Tab-separated table of C-alpha atoms in Angstrom:
chain	number	residue	atom	x	y	z
A	1	MET	CA	2.793	44.098	-14.036
A	2	GLU	CA	6.262	43.701	-15.381
A	3	LYS	CA	8.472	45.659	-17.782
A	4	ARG	CA	11.002	43.743	-19.912
A	5	GLY	CA	11.716	45.717	-22.991
A	6	GLY	CA	9.085	47.107	-25.348
A	7	PRO	CA	8.949	46.590	-29.064
A	8	VAL	CA	8.692	50.261	-29.803
A	9	GLU	CA	9.907	51.947	-26.582
A	10	ASN	CA	12.975	53.312	-28.416
A	11	MET	CA	10.487	55.767	-30.000
A	12	GLU	CA	11.791	55.094	-33.516
A	13	LEU	CA	8.318	54.504	-34.872
A	14	LYS	CA	6.961	57.611	-33.209
A	15	GLY	CA	9.790	59.688	-34.646
A	16	PHE	CA	9.003	58.341	-38.096
A	17	TYR	CA	5.194	58.452	-38.142
A	18	SER	CA	4.707	61.712	-36.273
A	19	GLY	CA	3.207	64.173	-38.815
A	20	LYS	CA	3.112	61.590	-41.617
A	21	LYS	CA	-0.036	61.541	-43.797
A	22	VAL	CA	-1.303	57.966	-43.926
A	23	PHE	CA	-4.221	56.587	-45.962
A	24	LEU	CA	-5.682	53.519	-44.306
A	25	THR	CA	-8.266	51.203	-45.904
A	26	GLY	CA	-10.430	49.016	-43.736
A	27	HIS	CA	-10.404	51.222	-40.673
A	28	THR	CA	-13.956	50.221	-39.723
A	29	GLY	CA	-12.869	46.614	-39.253
A	30	PHE	CA	-11.216	44.931	-36.280
A	31	LYS	CA	-7.515	45.113	-37.325
A	32	GLY	CA	-8.101	48.461	-39.126
A	33	ALA	CA	-9.552	50.143	-36.039
A	34	TRP	CA	-6.590	48.986	-33.900
A	35	MET	CA	-4.222	50.211	-36.620
A	36	ALA	CA	-5.967	53.596	-36.759
A	37	TRP	CA	-5.622	54.137	-33.010
A	38	MET	CA	-2.014	52.965	-33.022
A	39	LEU	CA	-1.183	55.407	-35.814
A	40	LYS	CA	-2.919	58.211	-33.846
A	41	GLU	CA	-0.789	57.352	-30.845
A	42	LEU	CA	2.292	57.606	-33.022
A	43	GLY	CA	1.226	61.121	-34.150
A	44	ALA	CA	0.244	60.289	-37.754
A	45	GLU	CA	-2.379	62.198	-39.704
A	46	VAL	CA	-4.754	59.393	-40.605
A	47	THR	CA	-7.442	59.275	-43.292
A	48	GLY	CA	-9.617	56.177	-43.440
A	49	PHE	CA	-11.505	54.611	-46.389
A	50	SER	CA	-13.767	51.693	-45.828
A	51	LEU	CA	-17.242	50.257	-46.151
A	52	GLY	CA	-19.607	51.289	-43.314
A	53	PRO	CA	-18.929	49.488	-40.037
A	54	GLU	CA	-20.597	46.079	-39.598
A	55	ASP	CA	-22.444	45.705	-36.251
A	56	VAL	CA	-23.527	42.065	-36.063
A	57	ARG	CA	-22.339	41.515	-32.483
A	58	GLY	CA	-20.372	44.679	-31.900
A	59	ASN	CA	-17.847	46.939	-33.732
A	60	LEU	CA	-14.656	48.456	-32.391
A	61	PHE	CA	-14.845	51.438	-34.746
A	62	LYS	CA	-18.209	52.375	-33.220
A	63	LEU	CA	-17.405	51.470	-29.662
A	64	THR	CA	-14.331	53.602	-29.553
A	65	GLY	CA	-15.732	56.569	-31.449
A	66	LEU	CA	-13.027	56.291	-34.020
A	67	GLY	CA	-15.073	58.163	-36.629
A	68	GLN	CA	-14.626	61.346	-34.607
A	69	ALA	CA	-10.875	60.912	-34.207
A	70	LEU	CA	-9.862	60.907	-37.879
A	71	ARG	CA	-11.021	61.804	-41.353
A	72	SER	CA	-13.229	58.946	-42.407
A	73	PHE	CA	-14.559	58.207	-45.895
A	74	GLU	CA	-17.251	55.569	-46.285
A	75	GLY	CA	-16.877	53.922	-49.675
A	76	ASP	CA	-16.365	50.770	-51.672
A	77	LEU	CA	-13.064	49.819	-53.172
A	78	ALA	CA	-15.024	48.679	-56.220
A	79	ASP	CA	-15.701	52.419	-56.872
A	80	LEU	CA	-12.324	53.486	-58.269
A	81	ALA	CA	-13.465	57.063	-58.812
A	82	ALA	CA	-14.509	57.462	-55.172
A	83	LEU	CA	-11.293	55.804	-53.987
A	84	ARG	CA	-9.172	58.132	-56.093
A	85	ALA	CA	-11.068	61.196	-54.873
A	86	ALA	CA	-10.457	60.192	-51.227
A	87	LEU	CA	-6.815	59.481	-51.854
A	88	ASP	CA	-6.363	62.777	-53.677
A	89	PHE	CA	-8.055	64.602	-50.767
A	90	ALA	CA	-5.807	62.858	-48.206
A	91	ALA	CA	-2.573	63.413	-50.242
A	92	PRO	CA	-0.717	60.740	-48.287
A	93	GLU	CA	2.883	59.602	-48.482
A	94	ILE	CA	1.954	56.209	-47.039
A	95	VAL	CA	-0.891	53.882	-47.907
A	96	LEU	CA	-1.848	50.864	-45.713
A	97	HIS	CA	-4.336	48.492	-47.322
A	98	LEU	CA	-6.183	46.428	-44.723
A	99	ALA	CA	-9.669	46.335	-46.217
A	100	ALA	CA	-10.827	42.857	-47.192
A	101	GLN	CA	-13.511	40.200	-46.891
A	102	PRO	CA	-11.641	38.346	-44.192
A	103	LEU	CA	-13.622	35.156	-43.440
A	104	VAL	CA	-13.064	31.712	-45.037
A	105	ILE	CA	-16.660	30.621	-44.300
A	106	ARG	CA	-18.121	33.759	-45.829
A	107	SER	CA	-16.067	33.096	-48.961
A	108	TYR	CA	-17.934	29.798	-49.404
A	109	GLU	CA	-21.230	31.586	-48.938
A	110	ASP	CA	-20.401	34.466	-51.341
A	111	PRO	CA	-17.354	33.718	-53.439
A	112	VAL	CA	-18.062	36.416	-55.997
A	113	GLU	CA	-18.064	39.124	-53.330
A	114	THR	CA	-14.863	37.697	-51.859
A	115	TYR	CA	-13.034	37.936	-55.153
A	116	ARG	CA	-14.506	41.331	-55.923
A	117	SER	CA	-13.329	42.718	-52.550
A	118	ASN	CA	-10.001	40.963	-52.170
A	119	VAL	CA	-8.748	40.871	-55.753
A	120	MET	CA	-10.325	43.784	-57.554
A	121	GLY	CA	-10.418	45.899	-54.391
A	122	THR	CA	-6.646	45.440	-54.184
A	123	VAL	CA	-6.155	46.185	-57.904
A	124	HIS	CA	-8.181	49.369	-57.563
A	125	LEU	CA	-6.138	50.438	-54.545
A	126	LEU	CA	-2.907	49.820	-56.464
A	127	GLU	CA	-4.198	51.687	-59.497
A	128	ALA	CA	-5.266	54.658	-57.371
A	129	CYS	CA	-1.789	54.731	-55.857
A	130	ARG	CA	-0.165	54.478	-59.251
A	131	LEU	CA	-2.101	57.577	-60.341
A	132	SER	CA	-1.251	59.514	-57.147
A	133	PRO	CA	2.231	61.113	-57.532
A	134	GLY	CA	2.617	61.848	-53.804
A	135	VAL	CA	2.354	58.234	-52.691
A	136	ARG	CA	5.796	56.919	-51.735
A	137	THR	CA	5.055	53.686	-49.790
A	138	VAL	CA	2.304	51.080	-50.058
A	139	LEU	CA	1.733	48.099	-47.744
A	140	VAL	CA	-0.835	45.511	-48.795
A	141	VAL	CA	-1.931	43.132	-45.954
A	142	THR	CA	-2.888	39.662	-47.194
A	143	THR	CA	-2.902	36.526	-45.032
A	144	ASP	CA	-1.027	33.407	-43.870
A	145	LYS	CA	-3.519	31.442	-45.942
A	146	CYS	CA	-2.254	32.751	-49.271
A	147	TYR	CA	0.139	29.760	-49.453
A	148	GLU	CA	-0.824	26.492	-51.195
A	149	ASN	CA	-1.385	24.513	-48.071
A	150	LYS	CA	0.207	21.078	-48.370
A	151	GLU	CA	-0.607	20.104	-44.761
A	152	TRP	CA	3.093	19.537	-44.109
A	153	PRO	CA	4.759	20.135	-40.706
A	154	TRP	CA	7.146	22.847	-41.841
A	155	PRO	CA	6.457	26.570	-41.586
A	156	TYR	CA	5.835	28.396	-44.904
A	157	ARG	CA	8.396	30.842	-46.163
A	158	GLU	CA	7.819	33.859	-48.413
A	159	ASN	CA	9.090	31.989	-51.533
A	160	ASP	CA	6.807	29.000	-51.075
A	161	GLU	CA	4.049	28.346	-53.632
A	162	LEU	CA	1.002	30.575	-53.480
A	163	GLY	CA	-2.464	29.097	-53.953
A	164	GLY	CA	-5.602	28.265	-51.996
A	165	ARG	CA	-8.294	25.589	-51.973
A	166	ASP	CA	-11.074	27.930	-50.728
A	167	PRO	CA	-12.173	31.209	-52.327
A	168	TYR	CA	-10.791	33.304	-49.481
A	169	ALA	CA	-7.278	31.815	-49.653
A	170	SER	CA	-7.095	31.893	-53.363
A	171	SER	CA	-8.349	35.504	-53.489
A	172	LYS	CA	-5.489	36.517	-51.278
A	173	ALA	CA	-2.969	34.603	-53.379
A	174	MET	CA	-4.324	36.451	-56.404
A	175	ALA	CA	-3.951	39.740	-54.560
A	176	GLU	CA	-0.292	38.841	-53.949
A	177	LEU	CA	0.167	38.257	-57.694
A	178	ALA	CA	-1.413	41.576	-58.468
A	179	VAL	CA	0.950	43.349	-56.077
A	180	SER	CA	3.941	41.651	-57.693
A	181	ALA	CA	2.830	42.692	-61.133
A	182	TYR	CA	2.187	46.312	-60.188
A	183	ARG	CA	5.513	46.493	-58.377
A	184	ARG	CA	7.512	45.283	-61.347
A	185	SER	CA	5.431	47.070	-64.029
A	186	PHE	CA	4.970	50.485	-62.404
A	187	PHE	CA	6.241	51.085	-58.893
A	188	GLU	CA	9.933	50.067	-59.123
A	189	ALA	CA	10.682	52.536	-61.882
A	190	ARG	CA	9.135	55.378	-59.789
A	191	GLY	CA	10.952	54.405	-56.599
A	192	VAL	CA	7.713	53.657	-54.754
A	193	GLY	CA	8.076	51.018	-52.075
A	194	LEU	CA	5.441	48.202	-52.308
A	195	ALA	CA	5.296	45.226	-49.972
A	196	THR	CA	2.861	42.642	-48.655
A	197	ALA	CA	2.432	41.424	-45.121
A	198	ARG	CA	1.273	37.906	-44.286
A	199	ALA	CA	0.275	37.535	-40.604
A	200	GLY	CA	-1.048	34.587	-38.680
A	201	ASN	CA	-4.505	34.242	-36.960
A	202	VAL	CA	-4.851	37.551	-35.185
A	203	ILE	CA	-6.623	37.769	-31.864
A	204	GLY	CA	-7.339	40.715	-29.604
A	205	GLY	CA	-10.094	42.684	-27.905
A	206	GLY	CA	-12.813	44.214	-30.036
A	207	ASP	CA	-13.154	41.471	-32.589
A	208	PHE	CA	-16.817	40.560	-32.931
A	209	ALA	CA	-16.823	38.722	-36.281
A	210	SER	CA	-18.672	35.502	-36.652
A	211	HIS	CA	-16.854	32.192	-37.209
A	212	ARG	CA	-13.765	33.246	-35.267
A	213	ILE	CA	-12.970	31.294	-32.149
A	214	ILE	CA	-12.437	34.135	-29.597
A	215	PRO	CA	-15.484	36.201	-30.564
A	216	ASP	CA	-17.584	33.048	-30.742
A	217	ILE	CA	-16.489	32.152	-27.184
A	218	VAL	CA	-17.304	35.604	-25.943
A	219	GLU	CA	-20.722	35.535	-27.509
A	220	SER	CA	-21.364	32.027	-26.112
A	221	ILE	CA	-20.558	33.359	-22.630
A	222	GLY	CA	-23.082	36.144	-22.985
A	223	LEU	CA	-25.738	33.746	-24.235
A	224	ARG	CA	-24.894	31.160	-21.510
A	225	ARG	CA	-24.402	28.326	-23.914
A	226	PRO	CA	-21.453	26.286	-25.159
A	227	VAL	CA	-19.347	27.516	-28.057
A	228	VAL	CA	-19.419	25.055	-30.974
A	229	LEU	CA	-16.047	23.964	-32.263
A	230	ARG	CA	-16.118	22.776	-35.896
A	231	ASN	CA	-12.421	21.893	-36.312
A	232	PRO	CA	-10.940	21.340	-32.807
A	233	ASP	CA	-7.659	19.850	-33.921
A	234	ALA	CA	-6.759	22.652	-36.392
A	235	VAL	CA	-3.405	24.378	-35.655
A	236	ARG	CA	-2.886	28.088	-36.477
A	237	PRO	CA	-0.223	30.701	-35.780
A	238	TRP	CA	-2.178	32.649	-33.159
A	239	GLN	CA	-0.824	36.120	-32.372
A	240	HIS	CA	-2.009	39.319	-30.688
A	241	VAL	CA	-3.242	42.082	-33.029
A	242	LEU	CA	-0.637	44.503	-31.672
A	243	ASP	CA	2.200	42.186	-32.613
A	244	ALA	CA	0.924	41.951	-36.161
A	245	LEU	CA	0.391	45.711	-36.459
A	246	ASN	CA	3.820	46.477	-35.046
A	247	GLY	CA	5.214	44.297	-37.797
A	248	TYR	CA	3.267	46.142	-40.403
A	249	LEU	CA	4.415	49.516	-39.121
A	250	GLN	CA	8.055	48.482	-38.832
A	251	LEU	CA	7.944	47.084	-42.389
A	252	THR	CA	6.312	50.233	-43.751
A	253	MET	CA	8.940	52.506	-42.076
A	254	ARG	CA	11.852	50.476	-43.364
A	255	LEU	CA	10.215	50.265	-46.831
A	256	HIS	CA	9.814	54.051	-46.873
A	257	GLN	CA	13.524	54.397	-46.135
A	258	ASP	CA	14.661	51.785	-48.656
A	259	PRO	CA	11.917	51.185	-51.253
A	260	GLY	CA	14.058	49.294	-53.694
A	261	GLY	CA	15.864	47.053	-51.172
A	262	LEU	CA	12.990	46.062	-48.952
A	263	ALA	CA	10.066	45.574	-51.398
A	264	GLY	CA	8.523	42.073	-51.329
A	265	ALA	CA	6.576	39.805	-49.025
A	266	TYR	CA	7.053	39.308	-45.283
A	267	ASN	CA	5.632	36.773	-42.764
A	268	PHE	CA	4.661	37.877	-39.260
A	269	SER	CA	4.112	34.990	-36.908
A	270	PRO	CA	4.278	34.116	-33.229
A	271	LYS	CA	7.416	32.604	-31.774
A	272	ASP	CA	5.762	29.510	-30.289
A	273	THR	CA	3.594	28.010	-33.029
A	274	SER	CA	3.347	24.297	-32.306
A	275	PRO	CA	0.883	21.346	-32.528
A	276	ALA	CA	0.019	22.177	-28.873
A	277	HIS	CA	-1.737	25.353	-30.079
A	278	HIS	CA	-4.761	23.766	-31.710
A	279	VAL	CA	-8.245	25.187	-31.543
A	280	LEU	CA	-9.373	23.005	-28.634
A	281	ALA	CA	-6.335	23.953	-26.561
A	282	ILE	CA	-6.848	27.716	-27.294
A	283	THR	CA	-10.519	27.343	-26.366
A	284	LYS	CA	-9.762	25.684	-23.067
A	285	LYS	CA	-7.087	28.222	-22.160
A	286	PHE	CA	-9.243	31.200	-23.066
A	287	ILE	CA	-12.219	29.906	-21.088
A	288	GLU	CA	-9.968	29.241	-18.124
A	289	ILE	CA	-8.613	32.841	-18.196
A	290	MET	CA	-12.095	34.290	-18.631
A	291	GLY	CA	-13.273	32.247	-15.679
A	292	GLN	CA	-16.445	31.160	-17.421
A	293	GLY	CA	-17.723	29.484	-20.619
A	294	SER	CA	-17.967	25.996	-22.038
A	295	TYR	CA	-17.636	24.223	-25.404
A	296	THR	CA	-18.956	21.373	-27.538
A	297	VAL	CA	-17.482	19.737	-30.669
A	298	ASP	CA	-19.570	19.409	-33.840
A	299	PRO	CA	-17.511	18.595	-36.999
A	300	ALA	CA	-20.813	18.628	-38.955
A	301	SER	CA	-20.925	22.417	-38.579
A	302	ARG	CA	-18.030	22.827	-40.979
A	303	LEU	CA	-18.765	24.614	-44.191
A	304	GLY	CA	-16.303	23.618	-46.919
A	305	HIS	CA	-12.663	22.638	-46.520
A	306	GLU	CA	-10.471	24.132	-43.755
A	307	ALA	CA	-6.783	23.361	-43.475
A	308	SER	CA	-5.731	21.297	-40.464
A	309	TYR	CA	-2.223	22.693	-40.012
A	310	LEU	CA	-0.714	26.055	-40.837
A	311	SER	CA	2.540	27.602	-39.623
A	312	LEU	CA	4.602	30.577	-40.832
A	313	ASP	CA	8.339	31.212	-40.724
A	314	PRO	CA	8.962	34.821	-39.668
A	315	SER	CA	12.749	34.683	-39.827
A	316	LYS	CA	12.897	37.145	-42.815
A	317	ALA	CA	11.081	39.845	-40.811
A	318	THR	CA	13.328	39.147	-37.841
A	319	ARG	CA	16.513	39.252	-39.952
A	320	VAL	CA	15.693	42.139	-42.205
A	321	LEU	CA	13.482	44.376	-39.991
A	322	GLY	CA	14.580	43.327	-36.496
A	323	TRP	CA	10.927	42.469	-35.734
A	324	LYS	CA	10.046	39.841	-33.190
A	325	PRO	CA	6.758	39.132	-31.401
A	326	PHE	CA	6.232	40.664	-27.974
A	327	PHE	CA	3.586	38.303	-26.725
A	328	SER	CA	3.700	34.521	-26.285
A	329	THR	CA	0.451	32.726	-27.236
A	330	ASP	CA	-0.584	32.514	-23.623
A	331	GLU	CA	0.152	36.177	-23.067
A	332	ALA	CA	-1.814	37.078	-26.215
A	333	LEU	CA	-4.783	35.135	-24.901
A	334	GLY	CA	-4.415	36.848	-21.503
A	335	ALA	CA	-4.338	40.313	-23.013
A	336	THR	CA	-7.329	39.473	-25.208
A	337	ALA	CA	-9.337	38.073	-22.275
A	338	ARG	CA	-8.698	41.145	-20.134
A	339	TRP	CA	-10.069	43.393	-22.893
A	340	TYR	CA	-13.291	41.342	-23.117
A	341	GLN	CA	-13.668	41.001	-19.343
A	342	GLY	CA	-13.466	44.809	-19.070
A	343	HIS	CA	-15.923	45.161	-21.958
A	344	LEU	CA	-18.436	42.790	-20.453
A	345	ALA	CA	-18.287	44.790	-17.156
A	346	ASP	CA	-18.334	48.207	-18.760
A	347	PRO	CA	-18.820	48.546	-22.560
A	348	GLY	CA	-18.626	52.353	-22.367
A	349	GLN	CA	-14.868	52.235	-21.710
A	350	ALA	CA	-13.835	50.581	-25.027
A	351	ARG	CA	-11.753	53.519	-26.180
A	352	GLU	CA	-9.860	53.877	-22.913
A	353	ARG	CA	-9.301	50.138	-22.728
A	354	THR	CA	-7.985	50.011	-26.267
A	355	LEU	CA	-5.688	52.929	-25.856
A	356	LYS	CA	-4.305	51.598	-22.631
A	357	ASP	CA	-3.441	48.334	-24.319
A	358	ILE	CA	-1.635	50.230	-27.106
A	359	ARG	CA	0.223	52.437	-24.631
A	360	ASP	CA	1.255	49.526	-22.469
A	361	PHE	CA	2.469	47.626	-25.584
A	362	MET	CA	4.463	50.581	-26.782
A	363	ALA	CA	6.042	51.034	-23.337
A	364	GLY	CA	6.886	47.351	-23.071
A	365	THR	CA	4.591	46.790	-20.110
A	366	ARG	CA	3.468	43.218	-19.556
A	367	HIS	CA	0.606	42.244	-17.156
A	368	GLY	CA	0.825	38.988	-15.229
């Protein structure tokens, strides 16, 4: 292992979040569970609000026993009264909104639920925060897919056109518009910081969702059959979950310190997005690191339109926040593979494995 400068080893984040009351939505999901554990490591007092954990192929919330490590409310963002009650009980200064219907394919299967969750769920969250006088900072996590994808070769910047051809992408663009309206209509006058974070395709251990390339490969290994690639030439900004979460936490901290000056939208993206990082290349590399697995290509398995090329420009986050990714794409794949290799060998160590990854990341430790 090697140490070459950690993203948070200066302890600035720990100094800020220690003792802070944080309300986190979506903590039973993949990114939300990692965020909850990271906040716990930073010393925050975390209250979670989310639907019950899904367990189709596994669930990081359950595997790590997260429900026993924080105050956890099971509820639907569509229920504004329940959301307000949980928020009032938590009395947070900081709200992190990660809850969402996160899958493009599922948005084709159930567009109404996707809009209900991603648009009205966000509106309800904003409204509950508006009515909670103690809330000072709100971060809403959307997606890299909120941009109107023109299939051009340039990375999208925060002032590019919002849109979306599929229900998932358009629901996230609509959430961005709702945030902008609430900021200008209500939050600016009160001095409440409100921002959105748009990250790339996040990978990492503990993701078991269907129709995502890494969990699909892991499942195919267990079933001893090839993973089916529906869009092998698609290019995405792949990044490790801890890089994205570190960006969210840095943005929230700075926003808390300067709510008027830093409100707005921010991209978080890997440093090496290129046409070389298409789905097929990622698949081959991950299978190589895992030491097992195979694939087959079946374009007929596609459901609806999926963009072929998507890249983000993170220069605003770098310039304004000082954020930069810690992992290269290959390092992100390696860290992800190590988590799953450990999980396949001993599923009972999920919490220890997850916390070790967080602590190594915070200390700036890289594994070869």
